[in-house]
Coordinates of N, CA and C in Angstrom, one line a residue:
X193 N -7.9 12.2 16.4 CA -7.4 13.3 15.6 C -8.0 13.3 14.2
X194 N -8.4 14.4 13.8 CA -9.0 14.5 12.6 C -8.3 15.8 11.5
X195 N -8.2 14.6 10.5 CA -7.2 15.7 9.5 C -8.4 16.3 8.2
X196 N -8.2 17.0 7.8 CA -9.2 17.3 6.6 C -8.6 18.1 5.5
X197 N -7.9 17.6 4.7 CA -7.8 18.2 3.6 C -8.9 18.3 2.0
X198 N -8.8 19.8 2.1 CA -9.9 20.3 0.6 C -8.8 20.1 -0.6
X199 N -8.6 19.7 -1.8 CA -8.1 19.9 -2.7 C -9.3 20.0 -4.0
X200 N -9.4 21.3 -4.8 CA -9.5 21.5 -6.0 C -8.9 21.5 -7.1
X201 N -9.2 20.8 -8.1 CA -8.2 20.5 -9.2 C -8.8 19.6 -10.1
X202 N -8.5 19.6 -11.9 CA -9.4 18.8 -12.2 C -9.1 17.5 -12.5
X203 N -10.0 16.9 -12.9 CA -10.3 15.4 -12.2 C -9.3 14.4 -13.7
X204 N -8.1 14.9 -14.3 CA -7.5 14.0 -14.8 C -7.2 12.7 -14.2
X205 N -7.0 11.7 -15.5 CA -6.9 10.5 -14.7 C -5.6 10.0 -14.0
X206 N -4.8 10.9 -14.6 CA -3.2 10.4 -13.7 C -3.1 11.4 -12.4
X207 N -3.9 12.4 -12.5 CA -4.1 13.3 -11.1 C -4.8 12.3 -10.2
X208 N -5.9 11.9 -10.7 CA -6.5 11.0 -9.6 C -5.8 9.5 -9.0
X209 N -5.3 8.7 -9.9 CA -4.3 8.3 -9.5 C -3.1 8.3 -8.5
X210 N -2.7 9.5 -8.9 CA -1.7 10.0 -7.7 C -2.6 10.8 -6.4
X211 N -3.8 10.6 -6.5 CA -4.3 11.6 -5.3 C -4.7 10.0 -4.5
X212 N -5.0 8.5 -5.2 CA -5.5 7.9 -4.4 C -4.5 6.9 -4.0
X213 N -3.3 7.4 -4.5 CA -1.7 7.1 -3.8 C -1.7 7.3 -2.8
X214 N -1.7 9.1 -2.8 CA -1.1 9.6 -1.4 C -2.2 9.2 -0.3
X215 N -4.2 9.2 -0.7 CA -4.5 8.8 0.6 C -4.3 7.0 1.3
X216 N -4.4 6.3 0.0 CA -3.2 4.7 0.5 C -2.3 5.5 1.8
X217 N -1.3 6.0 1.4 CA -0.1 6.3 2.3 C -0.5 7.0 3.7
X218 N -1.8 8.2 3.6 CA -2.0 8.6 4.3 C -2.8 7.9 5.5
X219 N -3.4 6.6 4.5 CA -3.8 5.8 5.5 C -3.0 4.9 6.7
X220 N -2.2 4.4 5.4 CA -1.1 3.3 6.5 C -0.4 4.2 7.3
X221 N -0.1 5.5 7.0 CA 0.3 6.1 8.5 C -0.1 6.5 9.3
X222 N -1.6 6.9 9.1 CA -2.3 7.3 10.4 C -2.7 6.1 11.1
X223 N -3.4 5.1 10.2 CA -3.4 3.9 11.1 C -3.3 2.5 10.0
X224 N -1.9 2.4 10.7 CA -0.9 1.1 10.2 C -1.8 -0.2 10.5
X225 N -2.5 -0.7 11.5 CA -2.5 -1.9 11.6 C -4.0 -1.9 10.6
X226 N -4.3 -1.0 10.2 CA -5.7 -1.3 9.3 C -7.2 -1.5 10.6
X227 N -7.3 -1.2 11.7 CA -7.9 -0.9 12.8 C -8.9 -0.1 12.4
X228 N -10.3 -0.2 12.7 CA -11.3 1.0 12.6 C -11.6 1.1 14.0
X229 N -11.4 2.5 14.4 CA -11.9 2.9 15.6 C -13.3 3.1 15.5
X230 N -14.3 2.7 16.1 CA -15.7 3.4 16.2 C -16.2 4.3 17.5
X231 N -16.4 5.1 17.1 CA -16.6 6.9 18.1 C -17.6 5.5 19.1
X232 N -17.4 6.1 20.5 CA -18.0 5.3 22.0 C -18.7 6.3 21.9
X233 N -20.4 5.8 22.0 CA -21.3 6.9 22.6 C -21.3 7.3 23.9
X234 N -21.6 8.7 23.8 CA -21.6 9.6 25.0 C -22.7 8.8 25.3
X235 N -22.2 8.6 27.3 CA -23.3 8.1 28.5 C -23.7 9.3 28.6
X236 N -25.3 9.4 29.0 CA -26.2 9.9 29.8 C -26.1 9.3 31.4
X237 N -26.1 10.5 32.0 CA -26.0 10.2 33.4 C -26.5 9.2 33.7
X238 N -28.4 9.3 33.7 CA -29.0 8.2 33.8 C -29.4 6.7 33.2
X239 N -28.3 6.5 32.0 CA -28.0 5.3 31.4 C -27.2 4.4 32.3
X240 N -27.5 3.4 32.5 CA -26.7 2.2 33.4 C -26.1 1.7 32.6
X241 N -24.5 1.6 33.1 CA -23.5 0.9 32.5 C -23.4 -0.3 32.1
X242 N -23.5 -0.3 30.8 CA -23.5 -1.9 30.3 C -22.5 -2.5 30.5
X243 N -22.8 -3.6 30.6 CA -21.8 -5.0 30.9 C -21.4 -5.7 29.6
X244 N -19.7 -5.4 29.3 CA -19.4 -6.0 28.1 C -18.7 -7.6 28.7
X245 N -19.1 -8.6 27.8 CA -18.5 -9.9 28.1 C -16.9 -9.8 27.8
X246 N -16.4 -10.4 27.9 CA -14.8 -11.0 28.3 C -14.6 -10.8 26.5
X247 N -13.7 -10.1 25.7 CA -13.5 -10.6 24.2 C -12.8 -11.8 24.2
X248 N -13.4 -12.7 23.0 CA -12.8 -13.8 23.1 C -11.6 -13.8 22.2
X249 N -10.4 -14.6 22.7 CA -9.2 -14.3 21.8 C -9.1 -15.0 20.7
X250 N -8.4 -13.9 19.6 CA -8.6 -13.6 18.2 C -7.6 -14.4 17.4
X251 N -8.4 -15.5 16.5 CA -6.9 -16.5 16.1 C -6.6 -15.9 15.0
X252 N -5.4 -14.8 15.1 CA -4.4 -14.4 14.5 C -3.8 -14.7 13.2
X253 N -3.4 -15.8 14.3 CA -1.9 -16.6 14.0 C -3.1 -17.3 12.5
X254 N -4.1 -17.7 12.3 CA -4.4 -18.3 11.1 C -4.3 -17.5 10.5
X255 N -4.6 -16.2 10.2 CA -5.0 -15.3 9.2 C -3.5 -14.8 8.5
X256 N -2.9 -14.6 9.7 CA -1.5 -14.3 8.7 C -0.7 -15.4 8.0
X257 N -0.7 -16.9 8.1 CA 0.0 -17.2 6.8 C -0.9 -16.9 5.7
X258 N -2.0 -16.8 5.3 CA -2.8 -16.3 3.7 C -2.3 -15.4 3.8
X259 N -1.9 -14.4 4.6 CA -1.0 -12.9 4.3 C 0.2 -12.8 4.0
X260 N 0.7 -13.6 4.9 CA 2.1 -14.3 4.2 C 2.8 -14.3 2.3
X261 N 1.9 -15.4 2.4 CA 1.6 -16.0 0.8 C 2.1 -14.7 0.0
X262 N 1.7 -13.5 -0.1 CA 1.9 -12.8 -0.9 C 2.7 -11.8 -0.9
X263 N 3.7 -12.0 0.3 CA 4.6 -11.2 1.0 C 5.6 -11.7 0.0
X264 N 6.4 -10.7 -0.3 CA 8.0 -11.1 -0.4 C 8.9 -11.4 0.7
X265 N 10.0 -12.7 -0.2 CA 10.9 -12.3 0.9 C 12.4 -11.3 0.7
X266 N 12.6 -11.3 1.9 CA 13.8 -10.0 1.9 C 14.6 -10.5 1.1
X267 N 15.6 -11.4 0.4 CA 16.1 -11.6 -0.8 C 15.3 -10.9 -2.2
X268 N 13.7 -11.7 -2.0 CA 13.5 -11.1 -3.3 C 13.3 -9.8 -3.3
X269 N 13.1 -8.6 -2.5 CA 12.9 -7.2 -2.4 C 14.8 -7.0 -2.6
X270 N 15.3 -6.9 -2.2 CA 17.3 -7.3 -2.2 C 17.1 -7.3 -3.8
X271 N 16.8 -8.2 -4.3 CA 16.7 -8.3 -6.0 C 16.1 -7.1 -6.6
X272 N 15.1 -7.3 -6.4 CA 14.1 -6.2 -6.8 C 14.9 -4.5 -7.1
X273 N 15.4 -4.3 -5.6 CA 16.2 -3.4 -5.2 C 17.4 -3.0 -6.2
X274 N 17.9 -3.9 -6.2 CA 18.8 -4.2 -7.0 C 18.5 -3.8 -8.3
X275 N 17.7 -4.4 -9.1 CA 17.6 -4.2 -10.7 C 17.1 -3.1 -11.2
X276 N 16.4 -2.0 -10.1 CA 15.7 -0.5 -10.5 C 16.6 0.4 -10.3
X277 N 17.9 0.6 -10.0 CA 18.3 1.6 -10.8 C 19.5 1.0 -11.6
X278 N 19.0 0.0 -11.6 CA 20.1 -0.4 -13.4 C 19.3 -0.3 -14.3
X279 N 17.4 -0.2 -14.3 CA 16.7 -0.1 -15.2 C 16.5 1.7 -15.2
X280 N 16.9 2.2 -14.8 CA 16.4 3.4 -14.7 C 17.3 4.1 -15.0
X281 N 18.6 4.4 -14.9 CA 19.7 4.6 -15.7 C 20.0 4.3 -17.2
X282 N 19.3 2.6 -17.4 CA 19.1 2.4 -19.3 C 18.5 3.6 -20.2
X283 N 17.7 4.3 -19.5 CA 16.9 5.1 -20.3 C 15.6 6.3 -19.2
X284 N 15.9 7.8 -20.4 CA 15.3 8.4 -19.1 C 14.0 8.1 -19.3
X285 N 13.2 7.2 -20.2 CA 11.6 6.9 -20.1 C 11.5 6.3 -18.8
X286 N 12.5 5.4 -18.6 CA 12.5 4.3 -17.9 C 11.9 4.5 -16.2
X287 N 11.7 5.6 -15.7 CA 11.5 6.2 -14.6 C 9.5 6.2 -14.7
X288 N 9.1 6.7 -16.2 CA 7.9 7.1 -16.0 C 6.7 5.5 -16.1
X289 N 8.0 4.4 -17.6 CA 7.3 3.6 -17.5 C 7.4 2.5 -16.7
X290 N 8.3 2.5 -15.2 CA 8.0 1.9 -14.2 C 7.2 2.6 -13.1
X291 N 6.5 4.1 -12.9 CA 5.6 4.3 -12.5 C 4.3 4.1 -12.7
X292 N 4.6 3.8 -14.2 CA 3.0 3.8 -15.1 C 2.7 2.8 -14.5
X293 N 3.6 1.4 -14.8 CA 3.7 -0.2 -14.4 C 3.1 -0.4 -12.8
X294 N 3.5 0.5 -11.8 CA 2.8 0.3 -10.3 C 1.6 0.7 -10.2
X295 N 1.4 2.2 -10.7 CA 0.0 2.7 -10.8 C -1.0 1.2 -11.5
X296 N -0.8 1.0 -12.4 CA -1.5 -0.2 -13.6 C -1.7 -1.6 -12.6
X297 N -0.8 -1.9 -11.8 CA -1.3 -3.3 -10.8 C -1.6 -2.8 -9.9
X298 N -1.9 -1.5 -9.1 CA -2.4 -1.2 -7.9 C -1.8 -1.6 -7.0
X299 N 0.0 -1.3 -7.0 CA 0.8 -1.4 -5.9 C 0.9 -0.6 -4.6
X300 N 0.5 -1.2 -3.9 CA 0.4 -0.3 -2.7 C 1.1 0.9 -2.6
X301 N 0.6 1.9 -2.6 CA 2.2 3.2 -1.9 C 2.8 3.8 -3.7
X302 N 2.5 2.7 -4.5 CA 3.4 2.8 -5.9 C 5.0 2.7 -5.4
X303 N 5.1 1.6 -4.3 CA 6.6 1.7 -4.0 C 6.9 0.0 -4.3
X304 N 8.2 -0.2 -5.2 CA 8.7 -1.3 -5.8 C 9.0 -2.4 -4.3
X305 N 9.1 -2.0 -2.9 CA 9.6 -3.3 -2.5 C 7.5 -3.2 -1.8
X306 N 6.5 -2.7 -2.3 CA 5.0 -3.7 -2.1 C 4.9 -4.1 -3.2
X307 N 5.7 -4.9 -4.0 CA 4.9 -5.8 -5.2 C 5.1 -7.3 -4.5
X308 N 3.5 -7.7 -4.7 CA 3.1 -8.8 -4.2 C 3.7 -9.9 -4.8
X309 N 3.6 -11.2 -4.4 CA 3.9 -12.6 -4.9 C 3.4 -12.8 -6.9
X310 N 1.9 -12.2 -6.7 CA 1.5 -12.9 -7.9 C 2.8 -11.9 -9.4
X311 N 2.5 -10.6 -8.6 CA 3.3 -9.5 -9.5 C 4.8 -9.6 -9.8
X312 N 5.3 -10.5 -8.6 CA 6.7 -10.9 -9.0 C 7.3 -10.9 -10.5
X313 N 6.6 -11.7 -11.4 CA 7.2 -12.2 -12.7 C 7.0 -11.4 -13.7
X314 N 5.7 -10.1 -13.6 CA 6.3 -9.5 -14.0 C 6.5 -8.1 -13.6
X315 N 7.0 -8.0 -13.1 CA 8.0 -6.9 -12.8 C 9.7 -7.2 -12.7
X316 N 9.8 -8.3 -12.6 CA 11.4 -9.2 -13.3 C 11.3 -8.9 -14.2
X317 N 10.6 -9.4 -15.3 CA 10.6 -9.0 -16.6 C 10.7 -7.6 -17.0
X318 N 9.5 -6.6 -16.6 CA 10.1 -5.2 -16.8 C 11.7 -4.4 -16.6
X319 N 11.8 -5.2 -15.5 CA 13.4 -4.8 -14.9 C 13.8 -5.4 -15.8
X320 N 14.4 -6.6 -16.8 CA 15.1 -6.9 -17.2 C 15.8 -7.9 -16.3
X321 N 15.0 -8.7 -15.2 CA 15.5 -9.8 -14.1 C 15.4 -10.8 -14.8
X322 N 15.9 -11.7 -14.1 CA 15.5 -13.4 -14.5 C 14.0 -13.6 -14.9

């Protein structure tokens, strides 16, 4: 399935920002696991069908604790959760300069429960957390 959006508009820097938000998002939804398909070339009749070997299985299981590592866990998103709309209620800036804050570390989505392990401390501090 192929989607193609044109957009015209000029090239400010918080427009761009938010346009390479939405394709982040648009990515992890069209394809979540981060997978590249590559287009199968069309056989010719008279091409003989190649013989693929056996894939060999894929050690996984290593790759995701390094992925791990930078995961939160569901308490600290629970916290996280927690302290954004007690910071966003303090004050009506307080909405634009915790947007500014995701856009500026390259949070995935610009959504508060993808801030990574290293981003943890500060974004406690922005909140006003431990």
């Amino acid at each position: 399935m192929d989607i193609y959006v044109h957009i015209t508009l000029d090239e400010s820097p918080a427009l761009m920002k938010s346009l390479d938000c939405l394709c982040e998002c648009l990515r992890d939804v069209i394809n979540p696991a981060g997978v590249t398909v590559a287009e199968t070339p069309k056989e010719t009749a008279t091409a003989a069908p190649a013989k693929t070997p056996a894939p060999a299985p894929a050690k996984k299981e290593a790759a995701k604790p390094a992925a791990d590592l930078d995961k939160l866990t569901e308490d600290e998103i629970m916290k996280i959760r927690k302290l954004v709309p007690a910071f966003l209620h303090k004050s009506p800036d307080n909405k634009q300069k915790l947007k500014t804050w995701l856009e500026e570390n390259h949070v995935k989505a610009c959504k508060v429960t993808n801030v990574t392990r290293p981003l943890l401390p500060a974004i406690l501090e922005l909140l006003g957390g431990e």
